[in-house]
Coordinates of N, CA and C in Angstrom, one line a residue:
M1 N 91.0 56.4 65.5 CA 91.8 57.3 65.1 C 91.1 56.1 63.3
R2 N 91.1 54.3 63.6 CA 90.9 54.5 62.0 C 88.8 54.0 62.5
R3 N 88.4 54.3 63.7 CA 87.0 54.7 63.7 C 86.7 56.1 62.6
L4 N 87.7 56.6 62.6 CA 87.2 58.3 62.5 C 87.7 57.9 60.7
A5 N 87.9 57.5 60.9 CA 88.7 57.6 59.2 C 87.8 56.8 58.4
G6 N 87.2 55.9 58.7 CA 86.0 54.7 58.5 C 84.6 55.6 57.3
I7 N 84.6 56.4 59.4 CA 83.6 58.0 58.9 C 83.4 58.8 58.3
W8 N 84.3 59.0 58.0 CA 85.6 60.4 56.7 C 85.0 59.4 55.5
S9 N 85.4 58.6 55.2 CA 85.1 57.2 54.5 C 83.8 57.8 53.4
A10 N 82.6 57.3 54.7 CA 81.3 57.2 54.3 C 80.7 59.1 54.4
V11 N 81.3 59.4 54.4 CA 80.7 61.4 54.3 C 81.1 61.6 53.1
K12 N 82.6 60.9 53.0 CA 82.8 61.6 51.3 C 82.3 60.6 50.5
L13 N 81.3 59.7 50.8 CA 80.6 59.1 49.6 C 79.7 59.0 49.7
V14 N 79.3 59.3 50.2 CA 77.4 60.2 50.5 C 78.2 61.8 49.6
G15 N 78.7 62.2 50.1 CA 78.8 63.3 49.0 C 78.6 63.2 48.0
S16 N 79.9 62.0 47.4 CA 79.6 61.8 45.8 C 78.2 61.8 45.5
A17 N 77.9 60.8 46.3 CA 76.5 60.2 45.5 C 75.7 61.3 45.0
R18 N 76.1 62.0 45.6 CA 74.7 63.5 46.4 C 74.8 64.4 44.8
D19 N 76.6 64.7 44.2 CA 77.2 65.2 43.0 C 76.6 64.2 41.9
L20 N 76.8 63.0 42.4 CA 76.3 62.4 41.0 C 75.0 62.1 40.3
A21 N 74.0 63.5 41.4 CA 73.0 63.0 41.2 C 71.9 63.9 40.9
V22 N 73.3 65.0 40.4 CA 72.7 66.4 40.0 C 72.7 66.4 37.9
E23 N 71.6 66.5 37.2 CA 71.1 67.6 36.5 C 71.1 68.1 36.0
T24 N 71.9 67.7 34.5 CA 72.0 68.9 34.8 C 71.4 68.8 32.8
R25 N 71.1 70.2 32.3 CA 70.3 70.6 31.5 C 70.7 71.6 30.3
R26 N 71.2 72.3 29.7 CA 71.7 73.5 28.3 C 70.7 74.0 27.3
L27 N 69.8 74.9 27.6 CA 68.6 74.8 26.6 C 69.2 76.5 25.8
E28 N 69.0 76.4 24.8 CA 68.7 77.7 23.6 C 67.1 77.7 22.9
W29 N 66.8 79.2 23.3 CA 65.7 79.8 22.2 C 65.8 81.0 21.7
N30 N 65.6 81.5 20.6 CA 65.8 82.3 19.1 C 64.7 82.7 19.4
V31 N 65.0 84.2 19.8 CA 63.8 85.4 21.1 C 64.0 86.3 19.5
T32 N 62.7 86.8 18.9 CA 62.6 88.5 19.1 C 61.9 89.0 19.4
L33 N 62.4 90.5 19.6 CA 61.7 91.5 20.5 C 61.0 92.1 20.1
P34 N 60.0 92.9 20.5 CA 59.1 92.5 22.3 C 59.3 91.1 22.2
N35 N 59.7 90.8 23.8 CA 59.6 89.6 24.5 C 59.6 88.8 25.4
T36 N 58.7 88.4 26.2 CA 59.2 87.8 27.7 C 59.8 86.5 28.0
F37 N 60.3 86.7 29.5 CA 61.1 85.9 30.2 C 60.5 85.2 31.0
F38 N 59.5 84.2 31.0 CA 58.4 83.6 32.6 C 59.2 82.8 32.8
L39 N 59.9 82.8 34.0 CA 59.9 81.7 35.1 C 59.2 81.9 35.9
K40 N 59.0 80.4 36.0 CA 58.0 80.1 37.9 C 59.1 78.6 38.2
T41 N 59.6 78.9 39.4 CA 59.8 78.4 40.7 C 60.5 78.3 42.0
E42 N 61.3 77.5 42.7 CA 61.2 77.2 43.4 C 62.6 76.7 44.7
H43 N 63.0 77.1 45.9 CA 64.3 76.4 46.1 C 65.1 76.4 45.2
C44 N 65.4 77.6 44.8 CA 67.1 77.4 43.9 C 67.7 79.2 43.8
D45 N 68.9 78.8 43.2 CA 69.9 79.8 43.2 C 69.9 80.3 41.7
I46 N 69.3 81.2 41.6 CA 69.1 81.7 39.7 C 69.0 83.6 39.5
S47 N 70.6 82.8 38.3 CA 71.9 84.4 38.2 C 70.7 84.5 36.4
L48 N 71.0 85.8 36.6 CA 70.6 86.0 35.6 C 72.0 86.7 34.8
S49 N 72.2 87.1 33.3 CA 73.1 88.2 33.0 C 72.4 88.5 31.3
W50 N 73.3 89.4 31.0 CA 72.2 89.6 29.8 C 73.2 89.4 29.0
H51 N 72.5 89.3 27.7 CA 73.8 90.0 26.2 C 73.0 90.4 24.8
D52 N 73.4 90.8 23.6 CA 73.3 91.2 22.2 C 73.0 90.6 21.8
Q53 N 73.0 89.3 21.9 CA 72.4 87.7 20.9 C 70.4 87.9 21.4
L54 N 70.1 87.9 19.9 CA 68.8 87.2 20.1 C 67.6 85.7 20.4
K55 N 69.2 85.6 21.7 CA 68.9 84.3 22.5 C 69.0 84.8 23.6
V56 N 68.5 83.4 24.1 CA 67.7 82.9 25.2 C 69.0 81.8 25.8
L57 N 70.0 81.9 26.9 CA 70.1 80.3 26.5 C 70.3 80.1 28.2
A58 N 70.1 78.4 28.3 CA 69.8 78.7 30.5 C 70.8 77.3 30.1
K59 N 71.0 77.4 32.0 CA 72.0 75.3 31.8 C 71.1 76.0 33.4
L60 N 70.6 74.4 33.6 CA 69.8 73.9 35.1 C 69.8 72.9 35.3
E61 N 70.5 72.9 35.9 CA 71.1 72.2 37.1 C 70.6 71.9 38.3
L62 N 69.4 70.4 38.3 CA 68.7 69.7 39.9 C 69.3 69.3 40.1
Q63 N 69.9 69.7 42.0 CA 70.7 68.6 42.8 C 68.6 67.2 43.2
A64 N 68.9 66.1 43.2 CA 68.3 65.7 42.5 C 67.3 65.3 42.1
G65 N 68.0 65.4 40.7 CA 67.2 65.5 39.7 C 65.3 64.5 39.6
F66 N 65.7 63.2 39.7 CA 64.5 63.3 39.6 C 63.3 63.1 40.7
G67 N 63.4 64.2 41.2 CA 62.6 64.4 42.6 C 62.4 66.3 41.5
W68 N 62.5 66.5 41.2 CA 61.9 68.3 39.8 C 60.5 67.6 38.8
Q69 N 60.4 68.7 38.8 CA 59.7 68.7 37.6 C 59.7 69.6 36.8
W70 N 59.9 69.3 36.0 CA 59.6 71.5 35.2 C 59.3 70.7 33.1
T71 N 59.5 72.4 32.9 CA 58.2 72.3 31.3 C 59.1 73.4 30.9
T72 N 59.1 73.1 29.5 CA 59.3 74.7 28.4 C 58.8 74.8 27.9
D73 N 58.8 76.4 27.5 CA 57.6 76.6 26.2 C 58.6 77.3 25.9
Q74 N 58.1 78.4 23.8 CA 58.2 79.2 23.5 C 56.6 79.2 22.6
D75 N 56.7 80.6 22.3 CA 55.8 81.1 21.4 C 56.3 82.6 20.5
D76 N 55.7 82.7 20.6 CA 55.8 84.3 19.9 C 56.2 85.4 21.0
A77 N 55.9 85.1 22.6 CA 55.1 85.9 22.7 C 56.5 86.5 23.3
G78 N 57.0 84.1 24.6 CA 57.8 85.0 24.6 C 57.9 83.0 25.5
V79 N 59.4 82.7 26.4 CA 60.5 81.6 27.0 C 59.6 81.4 28.2
Y80 N 59.0 79.9 28.0 CA 58.6 79.7 29.7 C 59.2 78.3 30.2
I81 N 59.5 79.2 30.9 CA 60.2 77.5 32.5 C 59.4 77.7 33.6
V82 N 59.0 76.4 33.7 CA 58.3 76.0 35.3 C 59.0 74.8 35.8
A83 N 59.5 74.5 36.8 CA 59.8 74.2 37.8 C 59.9 74.1 39.3
R84 N 59.3 72.5 39.7 CA 58.7 72.5 41.1 C 59.5 71.2 40.9
R85 N 60.0 71.6 42.8 CA 60.0 69.7 43.0 C 58.5 68.2 44.0
K86 N 58.8 67.4 43.5 CA 57.7 66.7 43.2 C 57.9 66.6 45.0
P87 N 56.9 66.3 45.3 CA 56.1 66.3 46.9 C 57.1 65.3 47.8
L88 N 57.1 65.5 49.2 CA 58.5 64.1 49.5 C 59.6 64.1 48.9
I89 N 59.4 63.6 47.7 CA 61.4 63.1 47.1 C 62.0 64.5 46.8
G90 N 61.3 65.2 46.2 CA 61.5 66.1 46.0 C 62.7 67.5 47.0
S91 N 61.8 67.5 48.5 CA 62.3 67.9 49.5 C 63.9 68.3 49.8
I92 N 64.7 67.2 48.8 CA 66.3 66.6 49.0 C 67.4 67.7 48.6
G93 N 66.3 68.3 47.2 CA 66.5 69.3 46.1 C 66.9 69.9 45.8
R94 N 67.8 71.3 45.6 CA 67.7 72.6 45.1 C 68.2 72.5 43.7
G95 N 68.0 73.6 43.2 CA 68.3 74.2 41.5 C 68.9 74.9 41.5
K96 N 69.7 75.1 41.1 CA 70.4 76.2 40.1 C 71.2 76.5 38.8
F97 N 69.7 77.4 38.7 CA 69.5 78.0 37.3 C 70.4 79.2 36.8
T98 N 71.1 78.9 35.6 CA 71.7 80.2 35.1 C 71.3 81.2 33.7
F99 N 71.1 82.2 32.9 CA 70.7 82.5 32.1 C 71.4 83.1 31.8
T100 N 71.4 83.7 30.3 CA 71.1 84.4 29.6 C 70.3 84.8 28.6
L101 N 70.3 86.5 28.6 CA 69.2 86.9 28.0 C 69.5 87.9 26.8
P102 N 68.9 88.2 26.2 CA 68.8 89.4 25.4 C 68.3 90.7 26.4
Q103 N 69.0 92.0 25.7 CA 68.7 92.8 25.5 C 67.6 93.6 25.3
G104 N 66.9 94.2 26.6 CA 66.1 94.7 26.1 C 64.4 93.3 26.3
V105 N 64.6 92.3 26.7 CA 63.5 91.4 26.6 C 63.2 91.6 28.4
H106 N 61.7 92.2 28.7 CA 60.3 91.7 29.4 C 60.9 90.5 30.9
L107 N 61.3 90.7 31.7 CA 60.9 89.2 33.0 C 60.1 89.7 33.4
S108 N 59.5 88.6 33.9 CA 58.4 88.0 34.4 C 59.2 86.6 35.5
L109 N 59.5 86.9 37.3 CA 58.9 85.8 37.9 C 58.3 85.5 38.8
K110 N 58.3 84.5 39.1 CA 57.7 84.6 40.5 C 58.3 82.6 40.9
L111 N 59.2 83.2 42.4 CA 59.9 82.9 42.8 C 59.8 83.1 44.4
E112 N 60.4 80.6 44.7 CA 59.3 80.4 45.8 C 60.8 80.2 47.0
N113 N 61.2 81.1 47.8 CA 62.5 80.4 48.4 C 63.7 80.1 47.1
C114 N 63.5 81.8 46.8 CA 64.8 81.2 45.9 C 66.1 82.2 46.2
Q115 N 67.4 82.4 45.6 CA 68.2 83.3 45.4 C 68.3 84.1 44.0
L116 N 68.6 85.4 43.5 CA 68.1 85.9 42.6 C 69.6 86.7 42.9
C117 N 71.0 86.5 42.2 CA 71.6 87.2 41.5 C 71.8 87.2 39.9
C118 N 71.5 89.5 40.3 CA 71.7 90.0 38.2 C 72.9 90.2 38.7
N119 N 73.9 90.0 37.0 CA 74.7 89.9 36.9 C 74.7 91.5 35.6
R120 N 75.6 92.0 36.3 CA 75.8 93.1 35.0 C 74.6 93.3 34.5
L121 N 74.2 94.4 35.8 CA 72.8 94.9 35.6 C 72.7 96.1 35.3
H122 N 72.5 96.7 34.3 CA 72.6 98.4 34.3 C 71.3 98.6 34.4
T123 N 70.2 99.7 35.4 CA 68.7 99.7 34.8 C 68.3 99.9 35.9
T124 N 67.5 100.4 36.2 CA 66.3 100.9 37.0 C 65.8 99.6 37.9
L125 N 65.7 99.3 38.9 CA 64.8 98.4 39.3 C 63.3 98.6 40.3
E126 N 62.6 98.4 40.0 CA 61.4 99.3 41.2 C 60.5 97.5 41.6
L127 N 60.5 96.7 42.7 CA 59.6 95.9 43.1 C 58.2 96.3 44.1
P128 N 57.2 95.4 43.7 CA 56.3 96.2 44.1 C 56.6 95.6 45.5
P129 N 55.8 96.3 46.7 CA 56.0 95.2 48.4 C 55.9 93.9 47.9
F130 N 56.5 93.0 48.3 CA 56.9 91.3 49.0 C 55.7 91.3 50.0
Q131 N 54.6 89.8 49.5 CA 54.1 89.4 50.6 C 54.7 88.2 51.5

């Protein structure tokens, strides 16, 4: 029984270390319409929702943040985010991205091994065939 308790303590410790390694960033951009939101990423759970403000709000949670490379940019045409895992070391991390976008913004998403959730979506959605 004591051995089982020791194993359980080790499992909890590893879980705590993993949770501590989550890097969180909150970002905000003011935009004018028409505008584009571009996201290129991999191995992420992505949540999109919309609001009536002229702002793009982002919360990036990167598990094993040291294993990620990411950058953002903005110009008159849009907001751009690219996030990818580093080779080898990044393979242990997964991202969780939450975005709140202005109504009427154009979406351009390039996703690899991602899960996408669109909250409060009121639109017609047409997607080309997936490759």
